[in-house]
CSV table of C-alpha atoms and ligand atoms in Angstrom, one decimal:
chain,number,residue,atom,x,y,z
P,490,UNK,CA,-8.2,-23.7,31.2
P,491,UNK,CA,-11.2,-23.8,29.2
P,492,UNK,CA,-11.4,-22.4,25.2
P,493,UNK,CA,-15.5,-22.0,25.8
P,494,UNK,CA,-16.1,-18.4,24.1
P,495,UNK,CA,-18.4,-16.5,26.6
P,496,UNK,CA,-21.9,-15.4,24.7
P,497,UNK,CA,-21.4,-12.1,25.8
P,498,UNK,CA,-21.1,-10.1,22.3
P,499,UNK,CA,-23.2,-6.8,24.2
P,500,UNK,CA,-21.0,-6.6,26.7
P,501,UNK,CA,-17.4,-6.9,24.1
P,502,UNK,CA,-19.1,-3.9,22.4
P,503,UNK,CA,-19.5,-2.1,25.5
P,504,UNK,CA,-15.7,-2.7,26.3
P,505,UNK,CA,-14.6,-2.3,22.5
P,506,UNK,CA,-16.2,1.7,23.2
P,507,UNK,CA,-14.7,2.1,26.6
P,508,UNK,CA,-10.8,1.0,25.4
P,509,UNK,CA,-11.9,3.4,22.1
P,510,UNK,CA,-12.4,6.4,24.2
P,511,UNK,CA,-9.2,5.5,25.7
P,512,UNK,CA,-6.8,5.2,21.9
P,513,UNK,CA,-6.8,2.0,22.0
P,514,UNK,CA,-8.1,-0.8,20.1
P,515,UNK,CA,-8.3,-4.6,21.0
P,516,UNK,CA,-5.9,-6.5,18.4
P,517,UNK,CA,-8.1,-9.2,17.9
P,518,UNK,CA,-10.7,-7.3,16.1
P,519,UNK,CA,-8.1,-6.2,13.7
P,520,UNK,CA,-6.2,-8.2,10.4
P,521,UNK,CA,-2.8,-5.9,10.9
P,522,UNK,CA,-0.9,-8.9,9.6
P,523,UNK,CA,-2.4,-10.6,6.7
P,524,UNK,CA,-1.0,-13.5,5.4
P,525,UNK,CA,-0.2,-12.4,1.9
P,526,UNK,CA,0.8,-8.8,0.5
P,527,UNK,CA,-2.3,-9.4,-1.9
P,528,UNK,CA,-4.8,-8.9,1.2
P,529,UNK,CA,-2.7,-5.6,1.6
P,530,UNK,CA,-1.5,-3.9,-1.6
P,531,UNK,CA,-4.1,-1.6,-3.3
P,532,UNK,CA,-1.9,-0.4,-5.9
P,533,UNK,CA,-2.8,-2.9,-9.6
P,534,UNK,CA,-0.8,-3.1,-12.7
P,535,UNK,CA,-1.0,-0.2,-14.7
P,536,UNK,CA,0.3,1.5,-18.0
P,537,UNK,CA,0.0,5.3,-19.0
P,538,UNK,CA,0.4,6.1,-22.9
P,539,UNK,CA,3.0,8.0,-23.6
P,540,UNK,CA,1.9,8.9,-27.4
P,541,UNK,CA,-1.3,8.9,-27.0
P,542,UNK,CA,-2.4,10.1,-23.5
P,543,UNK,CA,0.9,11.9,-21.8
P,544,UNK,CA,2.2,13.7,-24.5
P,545,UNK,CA,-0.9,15.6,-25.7
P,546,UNK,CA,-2.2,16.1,-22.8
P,547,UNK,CA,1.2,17.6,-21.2
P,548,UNK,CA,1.2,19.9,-24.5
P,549,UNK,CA,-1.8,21.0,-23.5
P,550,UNK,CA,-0.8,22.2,-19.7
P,551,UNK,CA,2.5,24.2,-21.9
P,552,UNK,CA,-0.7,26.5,-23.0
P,553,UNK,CA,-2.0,26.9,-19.5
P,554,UNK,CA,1.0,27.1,-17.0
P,555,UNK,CA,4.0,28.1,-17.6
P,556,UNK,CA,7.0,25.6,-16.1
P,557,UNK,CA,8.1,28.7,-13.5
P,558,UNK,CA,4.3,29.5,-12.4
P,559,UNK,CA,4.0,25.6,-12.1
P,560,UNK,CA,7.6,25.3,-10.4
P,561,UNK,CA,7.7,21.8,-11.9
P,562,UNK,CA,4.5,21.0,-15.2
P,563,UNK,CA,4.3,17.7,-13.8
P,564,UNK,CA,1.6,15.2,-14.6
P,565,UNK,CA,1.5,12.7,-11.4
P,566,UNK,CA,0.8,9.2,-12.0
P,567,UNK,CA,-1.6,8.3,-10.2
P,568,UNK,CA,-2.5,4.3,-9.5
P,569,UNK,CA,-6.2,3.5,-10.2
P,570,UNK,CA,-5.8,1.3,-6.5
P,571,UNK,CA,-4.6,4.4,-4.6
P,572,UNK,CA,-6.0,7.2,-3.6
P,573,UNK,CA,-4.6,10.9,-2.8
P,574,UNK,CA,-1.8,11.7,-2.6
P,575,UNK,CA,-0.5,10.8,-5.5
P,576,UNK,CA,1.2,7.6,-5.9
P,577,UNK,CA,2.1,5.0,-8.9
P,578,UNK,CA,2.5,2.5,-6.1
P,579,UNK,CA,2.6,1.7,-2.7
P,580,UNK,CA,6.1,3.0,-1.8
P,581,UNK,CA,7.1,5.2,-5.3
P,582,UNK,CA,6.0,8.4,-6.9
P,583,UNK,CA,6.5,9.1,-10.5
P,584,UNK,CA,5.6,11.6,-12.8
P,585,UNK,CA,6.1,13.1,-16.6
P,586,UNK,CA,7.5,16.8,-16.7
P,587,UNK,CA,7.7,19.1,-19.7
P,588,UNK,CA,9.6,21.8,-20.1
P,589,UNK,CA,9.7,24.5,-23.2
P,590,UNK,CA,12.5,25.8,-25.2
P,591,UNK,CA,13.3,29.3,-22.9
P,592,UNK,CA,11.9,27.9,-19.6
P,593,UNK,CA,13.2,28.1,-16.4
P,594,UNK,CA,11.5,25.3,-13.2
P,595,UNK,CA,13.3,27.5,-10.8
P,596,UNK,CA,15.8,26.1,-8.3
P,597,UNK,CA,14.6,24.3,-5.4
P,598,UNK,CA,15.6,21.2,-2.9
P,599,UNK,CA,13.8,18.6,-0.5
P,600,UNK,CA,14.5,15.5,1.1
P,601,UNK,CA,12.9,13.3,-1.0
P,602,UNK,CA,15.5,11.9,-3.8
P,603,UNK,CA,14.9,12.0,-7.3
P,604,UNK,CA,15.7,10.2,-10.6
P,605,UNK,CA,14.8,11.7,-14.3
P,606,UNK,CA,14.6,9.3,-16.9
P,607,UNK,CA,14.6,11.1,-20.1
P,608,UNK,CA,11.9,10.4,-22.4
P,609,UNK,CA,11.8,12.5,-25.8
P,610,UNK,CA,13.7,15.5,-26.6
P,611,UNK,CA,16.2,17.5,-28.5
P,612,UNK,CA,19.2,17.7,-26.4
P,613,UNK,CA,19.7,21.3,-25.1
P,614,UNK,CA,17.4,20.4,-22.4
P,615,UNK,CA,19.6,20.3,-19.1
P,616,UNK,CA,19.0,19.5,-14.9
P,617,UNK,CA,21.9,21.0,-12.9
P,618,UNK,CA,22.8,19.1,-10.0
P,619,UNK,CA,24.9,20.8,-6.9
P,620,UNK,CA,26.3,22.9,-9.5
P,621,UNK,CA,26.7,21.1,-12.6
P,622,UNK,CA,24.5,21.2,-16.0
P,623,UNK,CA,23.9,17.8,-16.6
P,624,UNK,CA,22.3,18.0,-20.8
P,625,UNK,CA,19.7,15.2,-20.8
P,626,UNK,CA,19.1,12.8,-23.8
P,627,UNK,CA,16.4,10.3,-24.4
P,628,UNK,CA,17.6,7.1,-22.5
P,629,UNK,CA,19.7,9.1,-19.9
P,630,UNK,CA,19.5,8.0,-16.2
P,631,UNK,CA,19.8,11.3,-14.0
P,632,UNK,CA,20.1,11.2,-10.2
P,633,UNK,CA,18.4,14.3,-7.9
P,634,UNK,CA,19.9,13.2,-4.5
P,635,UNK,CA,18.1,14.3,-1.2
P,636,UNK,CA,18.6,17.8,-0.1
P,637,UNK,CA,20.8,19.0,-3.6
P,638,UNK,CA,19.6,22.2,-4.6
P,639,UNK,CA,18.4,21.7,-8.5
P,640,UNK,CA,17.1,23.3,-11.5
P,641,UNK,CA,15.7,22.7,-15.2
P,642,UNK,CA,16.5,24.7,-18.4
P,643,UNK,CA,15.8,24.4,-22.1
P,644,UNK,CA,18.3,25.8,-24.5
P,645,UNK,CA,17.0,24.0,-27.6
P,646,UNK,CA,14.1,23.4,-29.7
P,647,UNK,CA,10.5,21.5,-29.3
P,648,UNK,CA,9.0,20.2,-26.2
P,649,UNK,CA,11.4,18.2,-24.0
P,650,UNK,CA,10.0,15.1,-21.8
P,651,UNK,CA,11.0,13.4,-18.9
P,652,UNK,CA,10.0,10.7,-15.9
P,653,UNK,CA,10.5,11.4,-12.5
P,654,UNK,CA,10.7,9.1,-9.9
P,655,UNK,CA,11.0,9.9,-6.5
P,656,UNK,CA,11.0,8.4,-2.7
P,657,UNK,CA,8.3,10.6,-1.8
P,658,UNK,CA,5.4,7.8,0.1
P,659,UNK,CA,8.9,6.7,1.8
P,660,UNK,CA,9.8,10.0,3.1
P,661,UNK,CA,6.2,10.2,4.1
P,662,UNK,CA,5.9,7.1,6.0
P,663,UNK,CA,9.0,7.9,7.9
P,664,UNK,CA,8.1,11.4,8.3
P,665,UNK,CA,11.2,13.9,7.8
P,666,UNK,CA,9.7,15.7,4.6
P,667,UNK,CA,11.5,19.0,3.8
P,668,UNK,CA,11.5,21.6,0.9
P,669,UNK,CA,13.0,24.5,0.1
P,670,UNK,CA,13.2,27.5,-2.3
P,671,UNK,CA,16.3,28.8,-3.6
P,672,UNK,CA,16.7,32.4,-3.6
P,673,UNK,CA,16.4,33.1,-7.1
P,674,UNK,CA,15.5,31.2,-10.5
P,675,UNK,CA,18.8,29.3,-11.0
P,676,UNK,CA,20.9,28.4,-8.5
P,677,UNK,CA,24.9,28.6,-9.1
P,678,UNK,CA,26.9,26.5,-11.3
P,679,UNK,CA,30.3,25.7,-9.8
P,680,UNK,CA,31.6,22.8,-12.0
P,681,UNK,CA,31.2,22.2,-15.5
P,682,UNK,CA,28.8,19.7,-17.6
P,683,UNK,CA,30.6,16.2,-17.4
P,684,UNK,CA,32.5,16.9,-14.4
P,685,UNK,CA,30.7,14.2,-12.2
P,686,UNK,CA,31.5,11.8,-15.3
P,687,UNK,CA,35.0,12.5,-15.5
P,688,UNK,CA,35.9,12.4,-11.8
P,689,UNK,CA,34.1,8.9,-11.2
P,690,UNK,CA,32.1,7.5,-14.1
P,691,UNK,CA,35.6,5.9,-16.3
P,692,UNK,CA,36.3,3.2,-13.6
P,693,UNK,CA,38.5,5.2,-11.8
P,694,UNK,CA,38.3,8.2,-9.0
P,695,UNK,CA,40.7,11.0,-8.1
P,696,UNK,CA,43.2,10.1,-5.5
P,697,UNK,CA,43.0,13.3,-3.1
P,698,UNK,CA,39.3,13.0,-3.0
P,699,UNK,CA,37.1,11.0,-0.5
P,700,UNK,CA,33.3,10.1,-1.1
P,701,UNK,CA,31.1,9.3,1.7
P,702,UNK,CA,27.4,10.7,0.3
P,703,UNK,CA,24.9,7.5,0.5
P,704,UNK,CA,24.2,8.1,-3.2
P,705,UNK,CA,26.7,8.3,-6.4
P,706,UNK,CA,29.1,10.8,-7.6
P,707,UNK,CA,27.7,10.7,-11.0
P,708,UNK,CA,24.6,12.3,-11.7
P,709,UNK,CA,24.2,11.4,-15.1
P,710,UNK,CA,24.4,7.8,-16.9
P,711,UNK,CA,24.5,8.3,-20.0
P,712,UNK,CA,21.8,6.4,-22.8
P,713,UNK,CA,24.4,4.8,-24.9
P,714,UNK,CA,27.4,3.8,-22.6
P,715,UNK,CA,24.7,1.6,-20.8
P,716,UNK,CA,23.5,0.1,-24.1
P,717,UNK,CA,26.4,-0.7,-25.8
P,718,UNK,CA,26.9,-2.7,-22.5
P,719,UNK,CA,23.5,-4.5,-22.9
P,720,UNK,CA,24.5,-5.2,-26.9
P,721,UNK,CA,27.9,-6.6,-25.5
P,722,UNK,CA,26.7,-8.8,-23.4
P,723,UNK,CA,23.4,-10.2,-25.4
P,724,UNK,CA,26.5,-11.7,-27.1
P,725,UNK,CA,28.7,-12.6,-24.8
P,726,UNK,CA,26.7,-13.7,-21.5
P,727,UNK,CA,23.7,-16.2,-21.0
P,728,UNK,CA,20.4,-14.6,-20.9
P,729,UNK,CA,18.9,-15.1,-17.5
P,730,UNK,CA,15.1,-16.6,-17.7
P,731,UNK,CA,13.3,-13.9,-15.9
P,732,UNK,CA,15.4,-10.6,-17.1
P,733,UNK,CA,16.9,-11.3,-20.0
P,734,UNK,CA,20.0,-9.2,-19.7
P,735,UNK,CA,19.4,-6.8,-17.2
P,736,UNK,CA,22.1,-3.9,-15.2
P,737,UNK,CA,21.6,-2.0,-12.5
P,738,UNK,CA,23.1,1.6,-12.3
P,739,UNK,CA,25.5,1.6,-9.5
P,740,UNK,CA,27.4,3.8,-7.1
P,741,UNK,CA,31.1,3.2,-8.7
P,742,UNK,CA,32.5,3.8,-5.2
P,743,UNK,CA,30.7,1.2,-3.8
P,744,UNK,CA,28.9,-1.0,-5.9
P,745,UNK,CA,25.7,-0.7,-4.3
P,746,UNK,CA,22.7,0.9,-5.7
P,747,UNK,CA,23.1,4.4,-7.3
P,748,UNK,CA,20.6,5.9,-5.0
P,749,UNK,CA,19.9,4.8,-1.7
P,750,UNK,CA,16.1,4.2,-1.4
P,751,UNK,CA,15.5,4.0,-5.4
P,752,UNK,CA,17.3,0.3,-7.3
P,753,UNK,CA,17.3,1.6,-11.1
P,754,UNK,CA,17.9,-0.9,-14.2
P,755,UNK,CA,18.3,-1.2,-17.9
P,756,UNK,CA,17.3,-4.0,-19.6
P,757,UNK,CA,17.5,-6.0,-23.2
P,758,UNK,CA,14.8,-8.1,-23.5
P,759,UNK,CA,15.6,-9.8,-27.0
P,760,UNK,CA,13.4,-10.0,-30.1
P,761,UNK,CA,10.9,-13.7,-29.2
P,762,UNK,CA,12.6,-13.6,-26.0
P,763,UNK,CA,9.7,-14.5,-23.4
P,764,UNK,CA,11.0,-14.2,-19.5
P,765,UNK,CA,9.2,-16.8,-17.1
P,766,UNK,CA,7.2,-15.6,-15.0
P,767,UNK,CA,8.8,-14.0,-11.5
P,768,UNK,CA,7.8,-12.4,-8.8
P,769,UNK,CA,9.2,-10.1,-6.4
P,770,UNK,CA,8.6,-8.1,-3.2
P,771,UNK,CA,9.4,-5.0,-4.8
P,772,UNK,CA,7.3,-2.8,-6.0
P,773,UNK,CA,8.6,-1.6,-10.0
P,774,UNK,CA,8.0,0.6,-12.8
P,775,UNK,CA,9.4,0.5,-16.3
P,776,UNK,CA,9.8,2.2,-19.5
P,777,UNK,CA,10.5,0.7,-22.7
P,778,UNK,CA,13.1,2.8,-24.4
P,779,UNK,CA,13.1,0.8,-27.6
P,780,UNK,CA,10.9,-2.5,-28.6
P,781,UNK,CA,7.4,-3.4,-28.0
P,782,UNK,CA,6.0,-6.2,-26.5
P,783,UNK,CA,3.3,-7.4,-23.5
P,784,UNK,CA,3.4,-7.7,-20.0
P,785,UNK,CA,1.7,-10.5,-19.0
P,786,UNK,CA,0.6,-9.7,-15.2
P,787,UNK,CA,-1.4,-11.0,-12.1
P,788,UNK,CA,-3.0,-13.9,-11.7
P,789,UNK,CA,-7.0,-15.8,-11.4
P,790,UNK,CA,-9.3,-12.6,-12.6
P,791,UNK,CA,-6.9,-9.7,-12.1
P,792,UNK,CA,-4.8,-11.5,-14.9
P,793,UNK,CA,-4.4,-9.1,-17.3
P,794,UNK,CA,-2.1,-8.7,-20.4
P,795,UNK,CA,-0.9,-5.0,-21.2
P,796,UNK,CA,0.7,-4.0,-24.5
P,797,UNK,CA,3.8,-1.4,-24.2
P,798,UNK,CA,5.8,0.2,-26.9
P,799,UNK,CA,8.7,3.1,-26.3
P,800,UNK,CA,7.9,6.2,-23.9
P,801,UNK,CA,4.8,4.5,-22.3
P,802,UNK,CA,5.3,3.5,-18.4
P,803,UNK,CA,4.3,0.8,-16.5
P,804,UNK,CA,3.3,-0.2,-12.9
P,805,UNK,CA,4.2,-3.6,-11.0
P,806,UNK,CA,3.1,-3.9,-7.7
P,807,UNK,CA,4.6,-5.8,-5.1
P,808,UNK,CA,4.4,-9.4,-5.3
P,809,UNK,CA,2.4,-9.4,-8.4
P,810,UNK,CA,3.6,-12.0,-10.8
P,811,UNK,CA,4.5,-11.3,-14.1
P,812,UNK,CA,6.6,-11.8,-17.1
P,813,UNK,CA,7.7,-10.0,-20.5
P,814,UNK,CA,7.1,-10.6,-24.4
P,815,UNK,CA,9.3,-8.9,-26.5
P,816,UNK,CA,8.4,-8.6,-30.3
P,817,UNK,CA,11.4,-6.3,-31.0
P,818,UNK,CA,14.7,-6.0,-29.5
P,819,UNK,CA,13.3,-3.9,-26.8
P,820,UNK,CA,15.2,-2.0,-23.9
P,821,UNK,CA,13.9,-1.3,-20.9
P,822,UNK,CA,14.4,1.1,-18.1
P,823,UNK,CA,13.2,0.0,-14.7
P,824,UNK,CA,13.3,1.5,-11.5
P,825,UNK,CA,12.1,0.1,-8.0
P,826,UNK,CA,12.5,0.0,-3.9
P,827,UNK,CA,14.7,-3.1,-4.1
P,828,UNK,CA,17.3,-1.5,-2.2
P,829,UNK,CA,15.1,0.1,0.7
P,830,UNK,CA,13.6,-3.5,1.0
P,831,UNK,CA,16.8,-5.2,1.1
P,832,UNK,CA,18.1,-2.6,3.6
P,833,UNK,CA,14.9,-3.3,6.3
P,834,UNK,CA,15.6,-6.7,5.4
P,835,UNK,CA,11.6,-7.3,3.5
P,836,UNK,CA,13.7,-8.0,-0.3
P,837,UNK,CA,12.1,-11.4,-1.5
P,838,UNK,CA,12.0,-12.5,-4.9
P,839,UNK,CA,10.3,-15.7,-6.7
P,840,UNK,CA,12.2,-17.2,-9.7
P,841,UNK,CA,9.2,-19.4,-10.6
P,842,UNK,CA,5.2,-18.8,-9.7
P,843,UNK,CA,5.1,-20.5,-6.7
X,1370,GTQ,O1,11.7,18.1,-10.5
X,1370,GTQ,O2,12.1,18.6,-8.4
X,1370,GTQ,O3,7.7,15.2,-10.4
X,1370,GTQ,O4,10.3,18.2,-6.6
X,1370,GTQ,C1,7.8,16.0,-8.2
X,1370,GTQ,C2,8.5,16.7,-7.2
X,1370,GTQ,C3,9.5,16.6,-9.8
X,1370,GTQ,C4,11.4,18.1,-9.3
X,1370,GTQ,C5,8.3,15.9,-9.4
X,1370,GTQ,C6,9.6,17.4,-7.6
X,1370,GTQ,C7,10.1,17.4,-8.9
């Protein structure tokens, strides 16, 4: 055995065209496997103004489009590391809709699943779910599960604001990407608003029904049920060095995540609280609900420190360090692919900068 290397670079290039006209490629030319997800993630840390950026311009598309000739008046997030399609990173899609008082974003479903999180509005703004009129309020957690048929009214006053986040660049990778129209504008209600919340969302579930759906029986979780949780426990529990206090919406039936590809959180980072830095595998975005603060984020040169206040939303890609600064009590909803990860098995996290 000899490890001499042959000086015969004409002749590899000759070969390199032959196995190319064949679909093939010769591994060794290639880095498939780089050694850290930083010589693979193009997605960066990013925030999007709510106030200042969002808003206006969303007001602006309410004067071009109407929400049914638009189906859904959805600004895409779009990562400055990332190119079309639209992604705020690697594995997630997000997005801010608006919908007008009298508007109808007619009835539709897909395979991708979705989350609202509900940014500013009135009240009378609703999304019904399989059936049932869930009315949204700022701070509400909503769940869109895959292949539900859905639809989005406004019975109220003022422009009404929401973020959605979807599983789309996972649906994508895998392949089995499906839409559909319903019929007509609004598809039928068969249950009424609450139902969902009644039947498993008061820690208990009706004996003569079974659940076996891979995402929760409640589609809405409502702003300040999950808050007066975090207020409870800012009292009554240690604060953990990286979250602060920090829940997860779960599936009450089985304690997992409330949507299968899609881990969603609310957070209470304390006034002066600072977190220490972590970093995870998963890739996550956030909204401040209340509070303002920094982010400090990445590391060498692409360090960069971002300021957030409420309705803004904010990208951190995957194994990206980071940490938070609260100068407020500030709340925060998060959402990420923790649960896909841990699923395939990928789910690492870094308590520490390591
Ligand atoms: O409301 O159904 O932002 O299907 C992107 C795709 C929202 C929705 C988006 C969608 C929706």
């Amino acid at each position: 055995m000899t490890d001499a290397k042959p000086d015969n670079a004409a002749e590899r290039e000759r070969y390199y065209a032959k196995v190319g006209a064949k679909d093939l490629s010769p591994l060794w030319t290639t880095t498939l496997v780089p050694p850290l997800p930083k010589n693979h993630v193009k997605s960066v840390p990013h925030l999007w103004d709510f106030d200042n950026v969002l808003r206006p311009l969303l007001l602006e598309a309410g004067g071009l489009i109407t929400a049914k000739e638009a189906n859904r008046r959805v600004l895409s997030l779009e990562n400055p590391g990332l190119g079309k399609p639209p992604r705020i990173l690697e594995s997630l899609y997000a997005g801010l809709q608006m919908i007008l008082p009298g508007e109808c974003a007619p009835a539709h479903r897909h395979s991708p699943s979705a989350l609202r999180f509900i940014i500013e509005g009135d009240g009378h703004a609703w999304t019904a779910v399989s059936g049932e009129k869930s009315y949204m309020k700022p701070g509400d957690f909503i769940i869109t599960p895959s292949n539900t048929w859905h639809d989005h009214g406004h019975d109220g006053e003022g422009p009404f604001f929401w973020m959605d986040g979807l599983d789309i660049p996972m649906v994508a990778t895998f392949g089995p990407m499906f839409f559909e129209h319903y019929p007509e504008d609004r598809a039928p209600q068969h249950r009424p608003p609450g139902d969902s919340l009644a039947r498993y969302g008061a820690n208990m579930r009706p004996v003569n029904e079974t659940w076996s759906k891979p995402e929760s029986p409640i589609f809405s979780y409502p702003y300040d049920r999950s808050r007066e949780a975090l207020e409870h426990l800012r009292k009554n529990r240690e604060w953990d060095p990286y979250d602060g206090i920090r829940l997860s919406y779960i599936d009450p039936t089985t304690g997992g995540s409330a949507m299968p590809t899609i881990s969603a959180f609310l957070q209470l980072v304390p006034k002066g609280f600072k977190t220490e830095t972590y970093r995870t595998t998963e890739n996550t975005v956030f909204s401040p609900v209340e509070g303002r603060g920094r982010l400090y984020v990445g590391e060498g040169e692409n360090a960069k420190i971002i300021e957030w206040k409420p309705r803004d939303i904010f990208a951190v890609p995957c194994w990206v360090p980071y940490r938070l600064e609260a100068d407020e009590d500030a709340f925060l909803f998060s959402f990420s692919d923790r649960v896909a990860q841990q699923k395939l098995g990928l789910w690492r996290e870094n308590r520490g900068n390591a």
